[in-house]
Coordinates of N, CA, C and O in Angstrom, one line a residue:
M1 N 90.7 93.6 97.7 CA 92.0 93.0 97.4 C 92.7 92.6 98.7 O 92.7 93.4 99.6
S2 N 93.2 91.5 98.8 CA 93.9 91.0 100.0 C 95.3 91.6 100.1 O 95.9 92.0 99.0
V3 N 95.8 91.8 101.3 CA 97.1 92.3 101.5 C 98.1 91.2 101.5 O 98.0 90.3 102.4
D4 N 99.1 91.2 100.7 CA 100.2 90.2 100.7 C 101.5 91.0 100.9 O 102.0 91.6 100.0
T5 N 101.9 91.1 102.1 CA 103.1 92.0 102.4 C 104.4 91.5 101.8 O 105.4 92.2 101.9
G6 N 104.4 90.3 101.2 CA 105.6 89.9 100.5 C 105.7 90.2 99.1 O 106.7 90.0 98.4
A7 N 104.7 90.9 98.6 CA 104.6 91.2 97.1 C 104.8 92.7 96.9 O 104.4 93.5 97.8
Q8 N 105.2 93.1 95.7 CA 105.4 94.5 95.4 C 104.1 95.1 94.9 O 103.8 96.3 94.9
V9 N 103.2 94.2 94.3 CA 102.0 94.7 93.7 C 100.8 94.1 94.5 O 101.0 93.0 95.1
G10 N 99.7 94.8 94.6 CA 98.6 94.2 95.4 C 98.5 94.8 96.8 O 97.6 94.4 97.5
L11 N 99.4 95.7 97.1 CA 99.3 96.3 98.4 C 98.4 97.5 98.4 O 98.3 98.2 97.4
F12 N 97.7 97.8 99.5 CA 96.8 99.0 99.5 C 97.7 100.2 99.9 O 97.7 100.7 101.0
T13 N 98.5 100.5 98.9 CA 99.4 101.7 99.0 C 99.7 102.2 97.7 O 99.6 101.5 96.7
G14 N 100.1 103.5 97.6 CA 100.4 104.1 96.3 C 100.9 105.5 96.4 O 100.8 106.1 97.5
R15 N 101.4 106.0 95.3 CA 101.8 107.4 95.2 C 101.1 108.1 94.1 O 100.9 107.6 93.0
H16 N 100.6 109.3 94.5 CA 99.8 110.1 93.5 C 100.6 111.3 93.3 O 100.8 112.1 94.1
V17 N 101.0 111.4 92.0 CA 101.9 112.6 91.6 C 101.0 113.5 90.8 O 100.4 113.2 89.8
L18 N 100.9 114.8 91.3 CA 100.2 115.8 90.6 C 101.1 116.9 90.2 O 102.0 117.3 90.9
A19 N 101.0 117.3 88.9 CA 101.9 118.3 88.4 C 101.1 119.3 87.6 O 100.1 119.0 86.9
E20 N 101.7 120.5 87.6 CA 101.2 121.6 86.7 C 102.4 122.2 86.0 O 103.4 122.6 86.6
L21 N 102.4 122.1 84.7 CA 103.5 122.7 83.9 C 103.0 123.9 83.2 O 101.8 123.9 82.6
E22 N 103.8 124.9 83.1 CA 103.4 126.2 82.5 C 104.5 126.6 81.5 O 105.7 126.3 81.8
G23 N 104.2 127.4 80.5 CA 105.2 127.9 79.6 C 105.5 126.8 78.6 O 106.7 126.7 78.1
V24 N 104.6 126.0 78.2 CA 104.8 124.9 77.2 C 104.3 125.4 75.9 O 103.3 126.2 75.8
E25 N 105.0 125.0 74.8 CA 104.6 125.4 73.4 C 103.1 125.0 73.2 O 102.8 123.8 73.3
P26 N 102.3 126.0 72.8 CA 100.9 125.6 72.6 C 100.6 124.6 71.6 O 99.7 123.8 71.7
E27 N 101.4 124.5 70.5 CA 101.3 123.5 69.5 C 101.4 122.1 70.1 O 100.7 121.2 69.6
L28 N 102.3 121.9 71.0 CA 102.5 120.5 71.6 C 101.2 120.2 72.4 O 100.8 119.0 72.5
L29 N 100.6 121.1 73.1 CA 99.5 120.9 74.0 C 98.2 120.7 73.2 O 97.2 120.3 73.8
D30 N 98.2 120.9 71.9 CA 97.0 120.7 71.1 C 97.2 119.5 70.1 O 96.4 119.3 69.3
D31 N 98.3 118.8 70.3 CA 98.6 117.7 69.4 C 98.3 116.4 70.1 O 99.1 115.8 70.9
E32 N 97.1 115.9 69.8 CA 96.6 114.6 70.5 C 97.6 113.5 70.3 O 97.9 112.7 71.3
Q33 N 98.0 113.2 69.1 CA 98.9 112.1 68.8 C 100.2 112.2 69.6 O 100.7 111.2 70.2
Y34 N 100.8 113.4 69.6 CA 102.1 113.6 70.3 C 101.9 113.3 71.8 O 102.7 112.6 72.5
L35 N 100.8 113.8 72.4 CA 100.5 113.7 73.8 C 100.3 112.2 74.2 O 100.7 111.7 75.2
R36 N 99.6 111.5 73.3 CA 99.4 110.0 73.5 C 100.7 109.3 73.6 O 101.0 108.5 74.4
E37 N 101.6 109.7 72.6 CA 102.9 109.0 72.5 C 103.8 109.3 73.7 O 104.4 108.4 74.3
V38 N 103.9 110.6 74.1 CA 104.8 110.9 75.2 C 104.3 110.4 76.5 O 105.0 109.9 77.3
L39 N 102.9 110.3 76.7 CA 102.4 109.7 77.9 C 102.7 108.2 77.9 O 103.2 107.7 78.9
H40 N 102.4 107.5 76.8 CA 102.6 106.1 76.8 C 104.1 105.8 77.0 O 104.4 104.9 77.8
N41 N 105.0 106.5 76.4 CA 106.4 106.3 76.6 C 106.9 106.6 78.0 O 107.7 105.8 78.6
A42 N 106.4 107.7 78.6 CA 106.8 108.0 79.9 C 106.3 106.9 80.9 O 107.1 106.5 81.8
L43 N 105.1 106.5 80.7 CA 104.6 105.4 81.6 C 105.4 104.1 81.5 O 105.7 103.5 82.5
S44 N 105.6 103.7 80.2 CA 106.4 102.5 80.0 C 107.8 102.5 80.6 O 108.2 101.6 81.2
E45 N 108.4 103.7 80.4 CA 109.8 103.8 80.9 C 109.8 103.9 82.4 O 110.9 103.7 83.0
S46 N 108.7 104.2 83.1 CA 108.6 104.2 84.5 C 108.0 102.9 85.1 O 107.6 102.9 86.3
D47 N 108.0 101.9 84.3 CA 107.6 100.5 84.8 C 106.1 100.4 85.1 O 105.7 99.6 85.8
A48 N 105.3 101.3 84.5 CA 103.9 101.2 84.6 C 103.4 100.4 83.4 O 104.0 100.4 82.3
T49 N 102.3 99.6 83.6 CA 101.7 98.8 82.5 C 100.5 99.5 82.0 O 99.4 99.6 82.6
V50 N 100.6 100.0 80.7 CA 99.4 100.6 80.1 C 98.5 99.6 79.5 O 98.9 98.8 78.7
C51 N 97.3 99.6 80.0 CA 96.2 98.7 79.5 C 95.5 99.3 78.3 O 95.2 98.6 77.4
Q52 N 95.1 100.6 78.5 CA 94.3 101.2 77.4 C 94.5 102.7 77.6 O 94.7 103.2 78.7
M53 N 94.4 103.4 76.4 CA 94.5 104.9 76.4 C 93.3 105.4 75.6 O 93.0 104.8 74.6
I54 N 92.7 106.5 76.1 CA 91.7 107.2 75.3 C 92.1 108.7 75.3 O 92.7 109.1 76.2
A55 N 91.6 109.4 74.3 CA 91.9 110.8 74.2 C 90.7 111.5 73.6 O 89.9 111.0 72.9
K56 N 90.6 112.8 73.9 CA 89.6 113.7 73.4 C 90.2 115.0 73.1 O 90.8 115.6 73.9
R57 N 90.1 115.4 71.8 CA 90.5 116.8 71.4 C 89.3 117.7 71.4 O 88.3 117.3 70.9
F58 N 89.5 118.8 72.1 CA 88.3 119.8 72.2 C 88.4 120.9 71.2 O 89.5 121.2 70.6
D59 N 87.3 121.4 70.8 CA 87.2 122.5 69.9 C 86.9 123.8 70.6 O 86.0 123.9 71.4
P60 N 87.7 124.8 70.5 CA 88.7 125.0 69.4 C 90.1 124.5 69.7 O 91.0 124.4 68.9
Q61 N 90.3 124.1 71.0 CA 91.7 123.7 71.4 C 91.6 122.9 72.7 O 90.7 123.0 73.4
G62 N 92.7 122.2 73.0 CA 92.8 121.4 74.2 C 92.6 119.9 74.0 O 91.9 119.5 73.1
V63 N 93.3 119.2 74.8 CA 93.3 117.7 74.7 C 93.3 117.1 76.1 O 94.0 117.6 77.0
T64 N 92.5 116.1 76.3 CA 92.6 115.3 77.5 C 93.0 113.9 77.1 O 92.4 113.3 76.1
V65 N 94.0 113.3 77.8 CA 94.4 111.9 77.5 C 94.3 111.2 78.8 O 94.8 111.6 79.8
L66 N 93.7 110.0 78.8 CA 93.6 109.1 80.0 C 94.2 107.8 79.7 O 94.0 107.2 78.6
A67 N 95.0 107.3 80.6 CA 95.6 106.0 80.5 C 95.2 105.1 81.7 O 95.3 105.5 82.9
L68 N 94.6 104.0 81.4 CA 94.3 103.0 82.4 C 95.5 102.1 82.5 O 96.0 101.6 81.6
L69 N 96.0 102.0 83.7 CA 97.2 101.2 84.0 C 96.8 100.0 84.9 O 95.8 100.1 85.6
S70 N 97.6 99.0 84.8 CA 97.4 97.9 85.7 C 97.6 98.4 87.1 O 96.9 97.8 88.0
E71 N 98.4 99.4 87.3 CA 98.7 99.9 88.6 C 97.7 101.0 89.1 O 97.7 101.4 90.2
S72 N 97.0 101.6 88.2 CA 95.9 102.6 88.4 C 95.6 103.4 87.2 O 95.1 102.9 86.3
H73 N 96.1 104.7 87.2 CA 95.7 105.6 86.1 C 96.7 106.8 85.9 O 97.4 107.1 86.8
A74 N 96.6 107.4 84.8 CA 97.3 108.7 84.5 C 96.4 109.5 83.6 O 95.6 109.0 82.8
S75 N 96.6 110.9 83.7 CA 95.8 111.8 82.9 C 96.6 113.0 82.6 O 97.4 113.5 83.3
L76 N 96.3 113.6 81.4 CA 96.8 114.9 80.9 C 95.6 115.7 80.6 O 94.7 115.2 79.9
H77 N 95.6 117.0 81.0 CA 94.5 117.9 80.6 C 95.3 119.2 80.2 O 95.9 119.8 81.0
T78 N 95.1 119.6 78.9 CA 95.9 120.7 78.4 C 95.1 121.9 78.1 O 93.9 121.9 77.9
Y79 N 95.8 123.1 78.2 CA 95.2 124.4 78.0 C 96.2 125.1 77.1 O 97.0 126.0 77.6
P80 N 96.2 124.8 75.8 CA 97.1 125.5 74.9 C 97.1 127.0 74.9 O 98.1 127.7 74.8
E81 N 95.9 127.6 75.1 CA 95.7 129.0 75.1 C 96.5 129.6 76.3 O 96.9 130.8 76.2
D82 N 96.9 128.9 77.3 CA 97.7 129.3 78.4 C 99.1 128.7 78.5 O 99.9 129.0 79.3
G83 N 99.3 127.8 77.5 CA 100.6 127.1 77.6 C 100.7 126.2 78.8 O 101.9 126.0 79.3
S84 N 99.6 125.6 79.3 CA 99.6 124.9 80.6 C 99.0 123.5 80.4 O 98.2 123.3 79.6
I85 N 99.4 122.7 81.4 CA 98.9 121.3 81.4 C 98.9 120.8 82.9 O 99.7 121.1 83.7
F86 N 97.8 120.1 83.2 CA 97.7 119.4 84.4 C 98.1 117.9 84.2 O 97.6 117.3 83.2
I87 N 98.9 117.3 85.0 CA 99.3 115.9 84.9 C 98.9 115.2 86.2 O 99.2 115.8 87.3
D88 N 98.4 114.0 86.1 CA 98.0 113.2 87.3 C 98.4 111.8 87.0 O 98.0 111.2 86.1
V89 N 99.3 111.3 87.9 CA 99.7 109.9 87.7 C 99.6 109.2 89.1 O 100.3 109.6 90.1
F90 N 98.8 108.2 89.2 CA 98.6 107.4 90.4 C 98.9 106.0 90.2 O 98.4 105.4 89.2
T91 N 99.8 105.4 91.0 CA 100.2 104.0 90.8 C 100.1 103.4 92.2 O 100.6 103.9 93.2
C92 N 99.5 102.2 92.3 CA 99.5 101.4 93.5 C 100.7 100.5 93.6 O 101.3 100.2 92.5
G93 N 101.0 100.1 94.8 CA 102.2 99.2 95.0 C 103.5 100.0 94.9 O 103.5 101.2 95.0
H94 N 104.6 99.2 94.7 CA 105.9 99.8 94.7 C 106.6 99.5 93.4 O 107.8 99.8 93.3
T95 N 106.0 99.0 92.4 CA 106.7 98.6 91.2 C 106.9 99.8 90.2 O 108.0 100.0 89.8
A96 N 105.8 100.5 89.9 CA 105.9 101.6 89.0 C 106.5 102.8 89.7 O 106.5 103.0 90.9
K97 N 107.0 103.8 88.9 CA 107.6 105.0 89.4 C 106.9 106.2 88.9 O 107.3 106.8 87.9
P98 N 105.8 106.7 89.5 CA 105.1 107.8 89.0 C 105.9 109.1 88.9 O 105.6 109.9 88.0
E99 N 106.8 109.3 89.9 CA 107.6 110.5 89.8 C 108.4 110.6 88.5 O 108.6 111.6 87.9
L100 N 109.0 109.4 88.2 CA 109.8 109.3 86.9 C 108.9 109.6 85.7 O 109.3 110.3 84.8
A101 N 107.7 109.1 85.7 CA 106.8 109.3 84.6 C 106.5 110.8 84.4 O 106.6 111.4 83.3
V102 N 106.3 111.5 85.5 CA 106.1 113.0 85.4 C 107.3 113.7 85.0 O 107.2 114.6 84.2
E103 N 108.5 113.3 85.5 CA 109.7 113.9 85.1 C 110.0 113.7 83.6 O 110.4 114.6 82.9
L104 N 109.7 112.5 83.0 CA 109.9 112.3 81.6 C 108.9 113.1 80.8 O 109.2 113.6 79.7
L105 N 107.7 113.3 81.3 CA 106.7 114.1 80.6 C 107.2 115.6 80.5 O 107.1 116.3 79.5
A106 N 107.7 116.1 81.7 CA 108.3 117.4 81.7 C 109.4 117.6 80.7 O 109.5 118.6 80.1
E107 N 110.3 116.6 80.7 CA 111.4 116.6 79.7 C 110.9 116.7 78.3 O 111.4 117.5 77.5
A108 N 109.8 116.0 78.0 CA 109.3 116.0 76.6 C 108.6 117.4 76.3 O 108.6 117.8 75.1
L109 N 108.0 118.0 77.3 CA 107.2 119.2 77.0 C 108.0 120.5 77.3 O 107.5 121.6 76.9
Q110 N 109.1 120.4 78.0 CA 110.0 121.6 78.2 C 109.2 122.8 78.7 O 109.3 123.9 78.1
P111 N 108.6 122.7 79.9 CA 107.9 123.9 80.4 C 108.9 124.9 81.0 O 110.0 124.6 81.3
A112 N 108.4 126.1 81.1 CA 109.2 127.2 81.7 C 109.2 127.0 83.2 O 110.2 127.2 83.9
T113 N 108.0 126.5 83.7 CA 107.9 126.3 85.2 C 107.2 125.0 85.4 O 106.3 124.6 84.6
K114 N 107.5 124.3 86.5 CA 106.7 123.1 86.9 C 106.5 123.1 88.4 O 107.4 123.5 89.2
N115 N 105.3 122.6 88.8 CA 105.0 122.5 90.2 C 104.6 121.0 90.3 O 103.6 120.6 89.7
V116 N 105.3 120.2 91.2 CA 105.0 118.8 91.3 C 104.9 118.5 92.8 O 105.7 118.9 93.6
Q117 N 103.9 117.7 93.1 CA 103.7 117.2 94.5 C 103.4 115.8 94.5 O 102.7 115.3 93.6
T118 N 103.9 115.0 95.4 CA 103.5 113.6 95.6 C 102.8 113.4 96.9 O 103.2 113.9 97.9
I119 N 101.7 112.6 96.8 CA 100.9 112.3 97.9 C 100.9 110.8 98.2 O 100.7 110.0 97.2
Q120 N 101.3 110.4 99.3 CA 101.3 109.0 99.7 C 99.9 108.6 100.0 O 99.3 109.3 100.8
R121 N 99.4 107.5 99.4 CA 98.0 107.1 99.7 C 98.0 105.7 100.3 O 99.0 104.9 100.1
G122 N 97.0 105.4 101.0 CA 96.8 104.0 101.6 C 97.7 103.8 102.8 O 98.0 104.8 103.5
H123 N 98.2 102.6 102.9 CA 99.1 102.3 104.1 C 100.5 102.4 103.7 O 100.9 102.3 102.5
D124 N 101.4 102.7 104.7 CA 102.8 102.8 104.4 C 103.4 101.5 104.7 O 103.6 101.1 105.8
Y125 N 103.8 100.8 103.6 CA 104.5 99.5 103.7 C 105.9 99.6 103.4 O 106.6 98.6 103.1
A126 N 106.5 100.8 103.4 CA 107.9 101.0 103.0 C 108.8 100.2 103.8 O 109.8 99.7 103.2
E127 N 108.6 100.0 105.0 CA 109.5 99.2 105.8 C 109.6 97.7 105.4 O 110.5 97.0 105.7
L128 N 108.6 97.3 104.6 CA 108.5 95.9 104.2 C 109.2 95.7 102.8 O 109.4 94.6 102.4
V129 N 109.6 96.8 102.2 CA 110.1 96.7 100.8 C 111.6 96.9 100.9 O 112.1 97.8 101.6
C130 N 112.4 96.0 100.3 CA 113.8 96.1 100.3 C 114.3 97.1 99.3 O 113.8 97.2 98.2

């Protein structure tokens, strides 16, 4: 992909937000449809473009949801037996807001605790963005 420093999208830069939420109601973490909906809504509200979503419910419990984004990807991996979930949202460019997506997911899941970290990836074009 070529670098166009005048555009918000198409830059070799991005933010990767990793989160661990604990103390979530186990029923929410085992509800595939609910998780699809809250992920889709959180991504849309954070200006990410959802291209496709797939999910897998495991036996006896647990769900993985993957979202292919125009900007990159997002995933949820649940552990209802522990009331825990791993969240991963990576977006390229400066248009989408992955931190907001994770915050909206946390609001929907109401964890007792959350651990969130953001990793800057690629080149730092922040000085070129107004």
